[in-house]
Short mmCIF file of C-alpha atoms in Angstrom, two decimals:
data_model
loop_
_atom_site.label_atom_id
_atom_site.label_comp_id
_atom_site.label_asym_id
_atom_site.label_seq_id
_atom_site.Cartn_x
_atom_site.Cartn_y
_atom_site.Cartn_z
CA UNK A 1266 -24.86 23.45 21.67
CA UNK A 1267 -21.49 22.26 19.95
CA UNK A 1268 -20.81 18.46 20.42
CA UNK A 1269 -18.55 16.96 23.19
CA UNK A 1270 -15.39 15.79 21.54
CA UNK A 1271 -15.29 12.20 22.03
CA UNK A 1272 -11.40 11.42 23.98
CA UNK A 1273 -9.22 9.28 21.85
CA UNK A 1274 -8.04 6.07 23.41
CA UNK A 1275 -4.61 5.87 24.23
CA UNK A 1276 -2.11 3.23 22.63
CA UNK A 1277 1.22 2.85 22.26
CA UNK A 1278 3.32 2.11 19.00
CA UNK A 1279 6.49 0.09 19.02
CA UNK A 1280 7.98 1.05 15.91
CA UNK A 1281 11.13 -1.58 15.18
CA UNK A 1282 14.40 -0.31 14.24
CA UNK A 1283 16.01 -1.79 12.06
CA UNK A 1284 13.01 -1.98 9.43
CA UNK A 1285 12.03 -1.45 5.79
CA UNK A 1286 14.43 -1.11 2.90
CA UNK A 1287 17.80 -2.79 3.34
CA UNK A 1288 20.81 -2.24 1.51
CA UNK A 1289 20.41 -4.06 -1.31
CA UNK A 1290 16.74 -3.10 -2.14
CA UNK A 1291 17.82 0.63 -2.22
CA UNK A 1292 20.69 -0.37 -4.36
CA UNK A 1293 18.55 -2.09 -6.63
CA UNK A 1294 15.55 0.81 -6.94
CA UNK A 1295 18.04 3.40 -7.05
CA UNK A 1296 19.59 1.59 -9.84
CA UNK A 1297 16.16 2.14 -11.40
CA UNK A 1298 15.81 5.59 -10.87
CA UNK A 1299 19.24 6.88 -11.98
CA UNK A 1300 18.89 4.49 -15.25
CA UNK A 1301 15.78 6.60 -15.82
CA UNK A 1302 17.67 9.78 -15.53
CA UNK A 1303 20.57 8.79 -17.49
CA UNK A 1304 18.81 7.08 -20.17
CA UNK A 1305 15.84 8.41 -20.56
CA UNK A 1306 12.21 6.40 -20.31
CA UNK A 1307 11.63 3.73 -20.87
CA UNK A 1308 13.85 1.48 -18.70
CA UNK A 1309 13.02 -2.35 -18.60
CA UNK A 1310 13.30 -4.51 -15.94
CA UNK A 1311 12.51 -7.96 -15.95
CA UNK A 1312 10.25 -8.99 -12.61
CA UNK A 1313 9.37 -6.99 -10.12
CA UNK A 1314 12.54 -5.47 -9.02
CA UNK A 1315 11.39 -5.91 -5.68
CA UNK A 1316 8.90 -7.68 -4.03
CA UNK A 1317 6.63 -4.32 -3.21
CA UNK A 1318 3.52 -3.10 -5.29
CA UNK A 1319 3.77 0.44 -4.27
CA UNK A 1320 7.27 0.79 -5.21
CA UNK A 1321 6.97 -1.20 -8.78
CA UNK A 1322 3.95 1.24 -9.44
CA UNK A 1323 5.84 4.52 -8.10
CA UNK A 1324 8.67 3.37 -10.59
CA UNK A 1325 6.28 2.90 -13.24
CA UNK A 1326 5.05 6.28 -13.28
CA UNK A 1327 8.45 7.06 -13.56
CA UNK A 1328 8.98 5.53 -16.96
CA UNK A 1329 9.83 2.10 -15.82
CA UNK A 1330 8.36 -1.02 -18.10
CA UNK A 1331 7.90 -4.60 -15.96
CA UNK A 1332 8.45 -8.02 -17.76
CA UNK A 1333 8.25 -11.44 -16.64
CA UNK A 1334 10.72 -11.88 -20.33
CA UNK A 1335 13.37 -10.44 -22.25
CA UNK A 1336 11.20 -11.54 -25.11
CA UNK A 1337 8.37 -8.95 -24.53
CA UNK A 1338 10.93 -6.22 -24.83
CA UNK A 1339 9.95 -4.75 -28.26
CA UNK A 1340 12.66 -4.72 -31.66
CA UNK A 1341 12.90 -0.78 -31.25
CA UNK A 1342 13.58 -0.51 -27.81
CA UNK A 1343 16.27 -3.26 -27.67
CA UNK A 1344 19.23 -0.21 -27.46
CA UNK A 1345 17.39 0.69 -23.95
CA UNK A 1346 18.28 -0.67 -20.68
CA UNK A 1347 16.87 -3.91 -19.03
CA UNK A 1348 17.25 -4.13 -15.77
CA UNK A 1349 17.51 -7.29 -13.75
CA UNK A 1350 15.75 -7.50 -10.05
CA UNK A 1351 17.53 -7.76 -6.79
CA UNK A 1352 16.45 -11.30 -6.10
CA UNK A 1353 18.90 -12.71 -8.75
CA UNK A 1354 18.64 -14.41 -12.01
CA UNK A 1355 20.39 -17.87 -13.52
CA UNK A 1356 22.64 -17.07 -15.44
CA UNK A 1357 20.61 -18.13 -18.67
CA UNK A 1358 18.82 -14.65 -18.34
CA UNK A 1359 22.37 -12.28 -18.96
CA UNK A 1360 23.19 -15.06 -21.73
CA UNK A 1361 19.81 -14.57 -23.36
CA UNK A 1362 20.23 -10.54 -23.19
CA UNK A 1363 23.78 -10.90 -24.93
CA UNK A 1364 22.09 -12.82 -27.15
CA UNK A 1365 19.48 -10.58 -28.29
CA UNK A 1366 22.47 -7.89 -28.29
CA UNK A 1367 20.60 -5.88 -25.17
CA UNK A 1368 22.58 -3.50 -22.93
CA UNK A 1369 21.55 -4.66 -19.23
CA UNK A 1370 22.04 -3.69 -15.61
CA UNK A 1371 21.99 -6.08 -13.23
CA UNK A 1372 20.45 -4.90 -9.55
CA UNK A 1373 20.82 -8.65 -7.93
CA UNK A 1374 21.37 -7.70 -4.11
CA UNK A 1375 25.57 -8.46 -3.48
CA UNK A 1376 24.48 -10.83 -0.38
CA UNK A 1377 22.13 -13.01 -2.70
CA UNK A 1378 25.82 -13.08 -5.22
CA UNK A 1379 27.59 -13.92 -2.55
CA UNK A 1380 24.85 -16.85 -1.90
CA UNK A 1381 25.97 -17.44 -5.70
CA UNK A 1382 29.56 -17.51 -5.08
CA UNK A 1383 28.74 -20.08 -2.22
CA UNK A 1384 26.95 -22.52 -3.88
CA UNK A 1385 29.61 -22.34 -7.17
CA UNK A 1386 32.36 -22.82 -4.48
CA UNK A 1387 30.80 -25.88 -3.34
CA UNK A 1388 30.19 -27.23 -6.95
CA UNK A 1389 33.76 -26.26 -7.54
CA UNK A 1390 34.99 -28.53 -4.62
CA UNK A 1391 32.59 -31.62 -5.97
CA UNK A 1392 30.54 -31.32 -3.61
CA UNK A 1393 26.41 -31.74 -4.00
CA UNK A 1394 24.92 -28.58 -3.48
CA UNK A 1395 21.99 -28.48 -0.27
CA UNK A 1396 19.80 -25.05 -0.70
CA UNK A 1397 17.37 -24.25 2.45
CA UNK A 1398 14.68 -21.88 0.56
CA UNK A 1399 11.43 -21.17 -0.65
CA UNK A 1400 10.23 -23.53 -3.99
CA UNK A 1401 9.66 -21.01 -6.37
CA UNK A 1402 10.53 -17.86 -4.67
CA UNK A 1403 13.25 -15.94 -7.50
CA UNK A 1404 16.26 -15.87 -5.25
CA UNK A 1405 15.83 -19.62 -5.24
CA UNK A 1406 15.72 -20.42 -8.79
CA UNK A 1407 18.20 -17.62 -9.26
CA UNK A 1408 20.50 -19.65 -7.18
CA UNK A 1409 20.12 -22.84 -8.70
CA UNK A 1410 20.27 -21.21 -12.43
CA UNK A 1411 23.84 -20.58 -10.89
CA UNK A 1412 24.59 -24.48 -11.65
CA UNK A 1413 24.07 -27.55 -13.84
CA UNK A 1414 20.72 -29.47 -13.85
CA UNK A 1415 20.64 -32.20 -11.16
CA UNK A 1416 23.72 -30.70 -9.08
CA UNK A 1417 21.46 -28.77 -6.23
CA UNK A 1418 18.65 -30.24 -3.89
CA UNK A 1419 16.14 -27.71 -2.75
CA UNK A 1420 15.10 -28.10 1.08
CA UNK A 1421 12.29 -26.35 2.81
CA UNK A 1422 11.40 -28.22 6.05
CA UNK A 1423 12.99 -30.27 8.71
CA UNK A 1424 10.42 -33.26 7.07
CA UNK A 1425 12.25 -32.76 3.82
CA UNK A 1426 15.52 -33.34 5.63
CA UNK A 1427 14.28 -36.67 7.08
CA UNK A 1428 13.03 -37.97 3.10
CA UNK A 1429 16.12 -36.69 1.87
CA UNK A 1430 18.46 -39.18 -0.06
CA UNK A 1431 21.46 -37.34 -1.50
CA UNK A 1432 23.89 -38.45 -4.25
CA UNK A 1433 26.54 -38.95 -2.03
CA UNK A 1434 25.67 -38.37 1.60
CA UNK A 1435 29.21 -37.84 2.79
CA UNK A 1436 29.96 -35.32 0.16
CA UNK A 1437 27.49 -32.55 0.75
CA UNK A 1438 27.71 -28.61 0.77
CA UNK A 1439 24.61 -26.40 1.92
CA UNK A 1440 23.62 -22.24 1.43
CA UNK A 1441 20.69 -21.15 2.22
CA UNK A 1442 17.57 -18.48 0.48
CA UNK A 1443 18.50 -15.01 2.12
CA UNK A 1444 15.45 -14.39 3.66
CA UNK A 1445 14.84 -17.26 5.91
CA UNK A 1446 13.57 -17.44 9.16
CA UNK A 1447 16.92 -17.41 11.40
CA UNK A 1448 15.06 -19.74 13.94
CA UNK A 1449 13.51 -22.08 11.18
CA UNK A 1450 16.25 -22.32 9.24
CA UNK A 1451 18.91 -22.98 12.01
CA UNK A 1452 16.59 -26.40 12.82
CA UNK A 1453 16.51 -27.42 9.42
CA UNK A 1454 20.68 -27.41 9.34
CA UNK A 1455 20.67 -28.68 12.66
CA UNK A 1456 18.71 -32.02 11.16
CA UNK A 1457 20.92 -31.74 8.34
CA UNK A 1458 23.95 -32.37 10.43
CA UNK A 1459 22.37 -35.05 12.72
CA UNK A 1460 21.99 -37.00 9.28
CA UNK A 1461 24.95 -35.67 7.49
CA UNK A 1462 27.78 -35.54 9.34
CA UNK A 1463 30.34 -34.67 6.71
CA UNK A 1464 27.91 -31.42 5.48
CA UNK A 1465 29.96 -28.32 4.71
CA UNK A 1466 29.09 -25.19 5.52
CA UNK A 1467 29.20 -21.94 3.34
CA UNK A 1468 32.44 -19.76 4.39
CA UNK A 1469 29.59 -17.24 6.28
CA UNK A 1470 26.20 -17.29 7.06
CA UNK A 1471 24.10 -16.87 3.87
CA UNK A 1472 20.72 -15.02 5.53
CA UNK A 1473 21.60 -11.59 5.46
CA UNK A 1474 22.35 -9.16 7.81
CA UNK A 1475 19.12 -7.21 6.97
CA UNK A 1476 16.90 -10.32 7.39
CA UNK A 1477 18.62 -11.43 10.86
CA UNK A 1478 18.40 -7.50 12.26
CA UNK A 1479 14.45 -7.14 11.23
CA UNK A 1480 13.57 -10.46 13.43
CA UNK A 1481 16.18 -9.68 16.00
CA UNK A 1482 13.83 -6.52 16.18
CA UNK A 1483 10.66 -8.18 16.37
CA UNK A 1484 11.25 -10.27 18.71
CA UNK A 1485 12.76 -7.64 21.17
CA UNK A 1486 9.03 -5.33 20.14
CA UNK A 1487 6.61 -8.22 20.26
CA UNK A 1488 6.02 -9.10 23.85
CA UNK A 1489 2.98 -8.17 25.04
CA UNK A 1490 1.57 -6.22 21.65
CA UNK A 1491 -2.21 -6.70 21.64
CA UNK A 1492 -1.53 -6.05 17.91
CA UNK A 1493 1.60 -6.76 15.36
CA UNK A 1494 1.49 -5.08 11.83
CA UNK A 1495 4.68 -5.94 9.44
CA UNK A 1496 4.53 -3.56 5.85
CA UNK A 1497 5.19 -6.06 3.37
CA UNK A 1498 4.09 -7.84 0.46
CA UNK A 1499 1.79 -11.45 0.24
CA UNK A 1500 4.88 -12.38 -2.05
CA UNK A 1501 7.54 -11.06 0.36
CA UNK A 1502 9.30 -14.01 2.09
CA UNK A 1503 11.40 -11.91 4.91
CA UNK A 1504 7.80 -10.01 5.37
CA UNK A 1505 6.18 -13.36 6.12
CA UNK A 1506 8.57 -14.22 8.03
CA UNK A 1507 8.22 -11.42 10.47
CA UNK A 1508 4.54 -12.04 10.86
CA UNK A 1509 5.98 -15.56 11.98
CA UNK A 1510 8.51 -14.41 14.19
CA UNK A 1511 6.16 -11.87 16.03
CA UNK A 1512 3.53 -14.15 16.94
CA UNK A 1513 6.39 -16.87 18.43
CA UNK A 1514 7.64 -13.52 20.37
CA UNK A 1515 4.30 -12.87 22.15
CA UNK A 1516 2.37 -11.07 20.17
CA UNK A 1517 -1.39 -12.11 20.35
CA UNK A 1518 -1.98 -10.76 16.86
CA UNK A 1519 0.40 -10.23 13.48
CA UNK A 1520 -1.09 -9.15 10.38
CA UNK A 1521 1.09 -8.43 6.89
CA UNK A 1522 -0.50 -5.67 5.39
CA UNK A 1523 1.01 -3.77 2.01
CA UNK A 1524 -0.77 -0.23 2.89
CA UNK A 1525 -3.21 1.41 5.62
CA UNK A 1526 -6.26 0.71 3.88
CA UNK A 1527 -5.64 -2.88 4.59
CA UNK A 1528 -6.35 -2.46 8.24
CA UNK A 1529 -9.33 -4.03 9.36
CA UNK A 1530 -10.42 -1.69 11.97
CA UNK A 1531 -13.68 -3.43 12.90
CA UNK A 1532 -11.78 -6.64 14.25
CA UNK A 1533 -9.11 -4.66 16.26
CA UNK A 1534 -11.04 -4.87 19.63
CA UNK A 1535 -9.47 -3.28 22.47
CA UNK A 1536 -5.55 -2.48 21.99
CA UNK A 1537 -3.25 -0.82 24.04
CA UNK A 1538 0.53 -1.72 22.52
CA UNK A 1539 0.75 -2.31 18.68
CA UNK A 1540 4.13 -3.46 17.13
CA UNK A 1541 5.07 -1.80 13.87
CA UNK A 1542 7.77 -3.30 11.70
CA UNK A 1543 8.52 -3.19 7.47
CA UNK A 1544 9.58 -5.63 5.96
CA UNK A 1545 13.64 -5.22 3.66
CA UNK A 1546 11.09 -4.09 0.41
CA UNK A 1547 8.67 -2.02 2.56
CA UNK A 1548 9.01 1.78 1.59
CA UNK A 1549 9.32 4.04 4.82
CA UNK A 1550 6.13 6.42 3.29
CA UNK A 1551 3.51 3.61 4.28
CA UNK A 1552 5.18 2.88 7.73
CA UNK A 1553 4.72 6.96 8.17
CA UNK A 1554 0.74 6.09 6.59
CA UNK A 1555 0.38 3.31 8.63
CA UNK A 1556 0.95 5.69 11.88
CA UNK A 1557 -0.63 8.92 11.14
CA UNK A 1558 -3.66 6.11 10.58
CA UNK A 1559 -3.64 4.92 13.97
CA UNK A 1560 -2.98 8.65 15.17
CA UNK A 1561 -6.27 9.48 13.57
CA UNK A 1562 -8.29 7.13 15.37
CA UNK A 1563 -6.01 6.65 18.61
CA UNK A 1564 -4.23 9.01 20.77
CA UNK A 1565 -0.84 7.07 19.71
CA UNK A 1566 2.22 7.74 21.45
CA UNK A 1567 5.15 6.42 18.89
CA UNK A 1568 7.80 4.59 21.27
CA UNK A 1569 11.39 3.40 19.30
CA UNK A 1570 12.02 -0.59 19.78
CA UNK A 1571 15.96 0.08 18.15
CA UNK A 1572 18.19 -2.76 18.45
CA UNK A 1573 21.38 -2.52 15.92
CA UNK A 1574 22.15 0.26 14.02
CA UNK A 1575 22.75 -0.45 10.43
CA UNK A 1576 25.04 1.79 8.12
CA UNK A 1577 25.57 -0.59 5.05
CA UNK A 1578 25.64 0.89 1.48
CA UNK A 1579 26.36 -0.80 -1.86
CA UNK A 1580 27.73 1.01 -5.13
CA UNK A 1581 25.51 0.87 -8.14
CA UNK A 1582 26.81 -0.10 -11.27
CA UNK A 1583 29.72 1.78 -12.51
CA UNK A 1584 27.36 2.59 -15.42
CA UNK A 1585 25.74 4.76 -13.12
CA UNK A 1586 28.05 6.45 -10.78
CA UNK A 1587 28.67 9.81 -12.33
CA UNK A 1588 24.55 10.02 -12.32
CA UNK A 1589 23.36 12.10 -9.19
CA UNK A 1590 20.64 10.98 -7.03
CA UNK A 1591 18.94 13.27 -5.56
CA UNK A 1592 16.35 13.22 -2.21
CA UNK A 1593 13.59 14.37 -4.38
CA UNK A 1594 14.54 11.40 -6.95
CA UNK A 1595 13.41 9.04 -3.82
CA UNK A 1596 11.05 10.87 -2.35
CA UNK A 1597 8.03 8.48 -3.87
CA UNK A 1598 9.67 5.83 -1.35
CA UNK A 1599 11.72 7.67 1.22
CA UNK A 1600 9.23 10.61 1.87
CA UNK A 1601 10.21 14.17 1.68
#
């Protein structure tokens, strides 16, 4: 006798629109990619260029070497191109490459140099520079490279706000990290203000567009999801940040996971509405493993939780503009 098929349970996916890569990100991989084609392997680039494992190891096997330093980039292959990552560098990392006479492309995302601009505006004006971001993170201490020693304080909390004892508190200018939690960040100025009533603001808002869309998404998706999974990276602040903003939104679970095999299936339980977002660095193929996953074990009906449509698109650099790039040069991110 043949076997009784066993019925799938149903569920339903909300899969967020906007997600995954932003503007910038593709900028800065494609950047990557046509430096490969036009130069020829191998092309350098100093950190990950974004924060994303499976797209630093698909560019790899492209031809692409990763440094943490322009020192590890060996005598014979200083004529080859180093490229710096989307997150930013201080500007002792192009004066170094001059130095060493090495030809370099720099992929920092325009929002985080118009963070840059900001903050060099402020200085410009005598004012102390305020930054709201992560310690550590490489947008931050891109953005402080921007400026002498001693002339930015870095904030992360409201508490740090209430410790905070500035230079001269009536003579204050503040950007913030690009990837901040709009909610989070918005008390943290808020407390800034209370304290600092003479604060300046940065001409426009320094979280990007990108950032703001993906939790505007979440939010709208998360409402009564049994189960919230946001593509990203452990190192990925805007992907952390969604896992934040889904479980404020209603959903009784949010888990960061980088590919499908990170799923823990066993502690799922009973689910009937999952939320599915990517974070700006998340590659659209493991959103599209991520489903056909769940469509293996579920009988998952994919709904669309679109909120904005987005339609931005830098230029690389002019280096690289006569290069074409072609579907199949993406493909290891985009899918076919």
């Amino acid at each position: 006798m043949m076997a009784s098929s066993v019925a799938k349970t149903p569920i339903t996916i909300r899969l967020c629109g906007p997600r995954g890569f932003c503007a910038g990100v593709d900028r800065a991989i494609q950047i990557v990619v046509l430096a490969l084609k036009e130069f020829g392997a191998p092309v350098y680039v100093r950190h990950e260029i974004v924060h994303n494992r499976y797209v630093v190891e698909g560019l790899e096997a492209k031809g692409a070497i990763f440094v943490e330093e322009l020192d590890e980039i060996p005598p014979e292959h200083r004529k080859q191109p180093v490229v710096f990552s989307a997150h930013g560098v201080p500007k002792s990392v192009p004066a170094d490459a001059d130095a060493r006479n090495l030809f370099y492309l720099d992929a920092t995302c325009p929002l985080v140099s118009k963070v840059h601009k900001q903050a060099m505006r402020h200085h410009r004006m005598g004012r102390h520079v305020v930054l709201i971001g992560h310690a550590g993170h490489p947008e931050v201490i891109g953005t402080m490279g921007q400026l002498p020693e001693g002339t930015v304080s870095l904030i992360e909390t409201v508490e740090d706000v209430d410790v905070y004892t500035p230079p001269d508190p009536d003579n204050l200018g503040f950007v913030t990290q690009t990837t901040l939690s709009v909610d989070d960040t918005a008390g943290v100025i808020k407390r800034l203000h209370e304290r600092f009533p003479n604060l300046t603001a940065p001409a426009a808002d320094s979280i990007c567009y990108a950032t703001t869309n993906r939790q505007e998404a979440v939010k709208q998706a998360a409402p009564g999801c049994d189960l919230f999974l946001v593509v990203g990276a452990p190192n990925s602040s805007n992907s952390k940040r969604l896992v934040e903003v889904a479980l404020r939104a209603g959903a009784k679970k949010a888990v960061l996971v980088q590919r499908a095999s990170e799923i823990d299936w066993a502690t799922i339980g009973e689910i009937s509405t999952v939320g599915l977002s990517a974070g700006a660095s998340a590659p659209e193929v493991i959103v599209n493993e991520i489903i056909e996953a769940f469509r293996e074990r579920y009988d998952a009906a994919v709904e669309l939780a679109d909120t904005v449509e987005e339609n931005e698109h830098f230029l690389v650099n002019r280096e690289l503009r006569h290069v074409e790039l072609t579907g199949a040069d993406m493909a290891f991110v985009n899918g076919e």
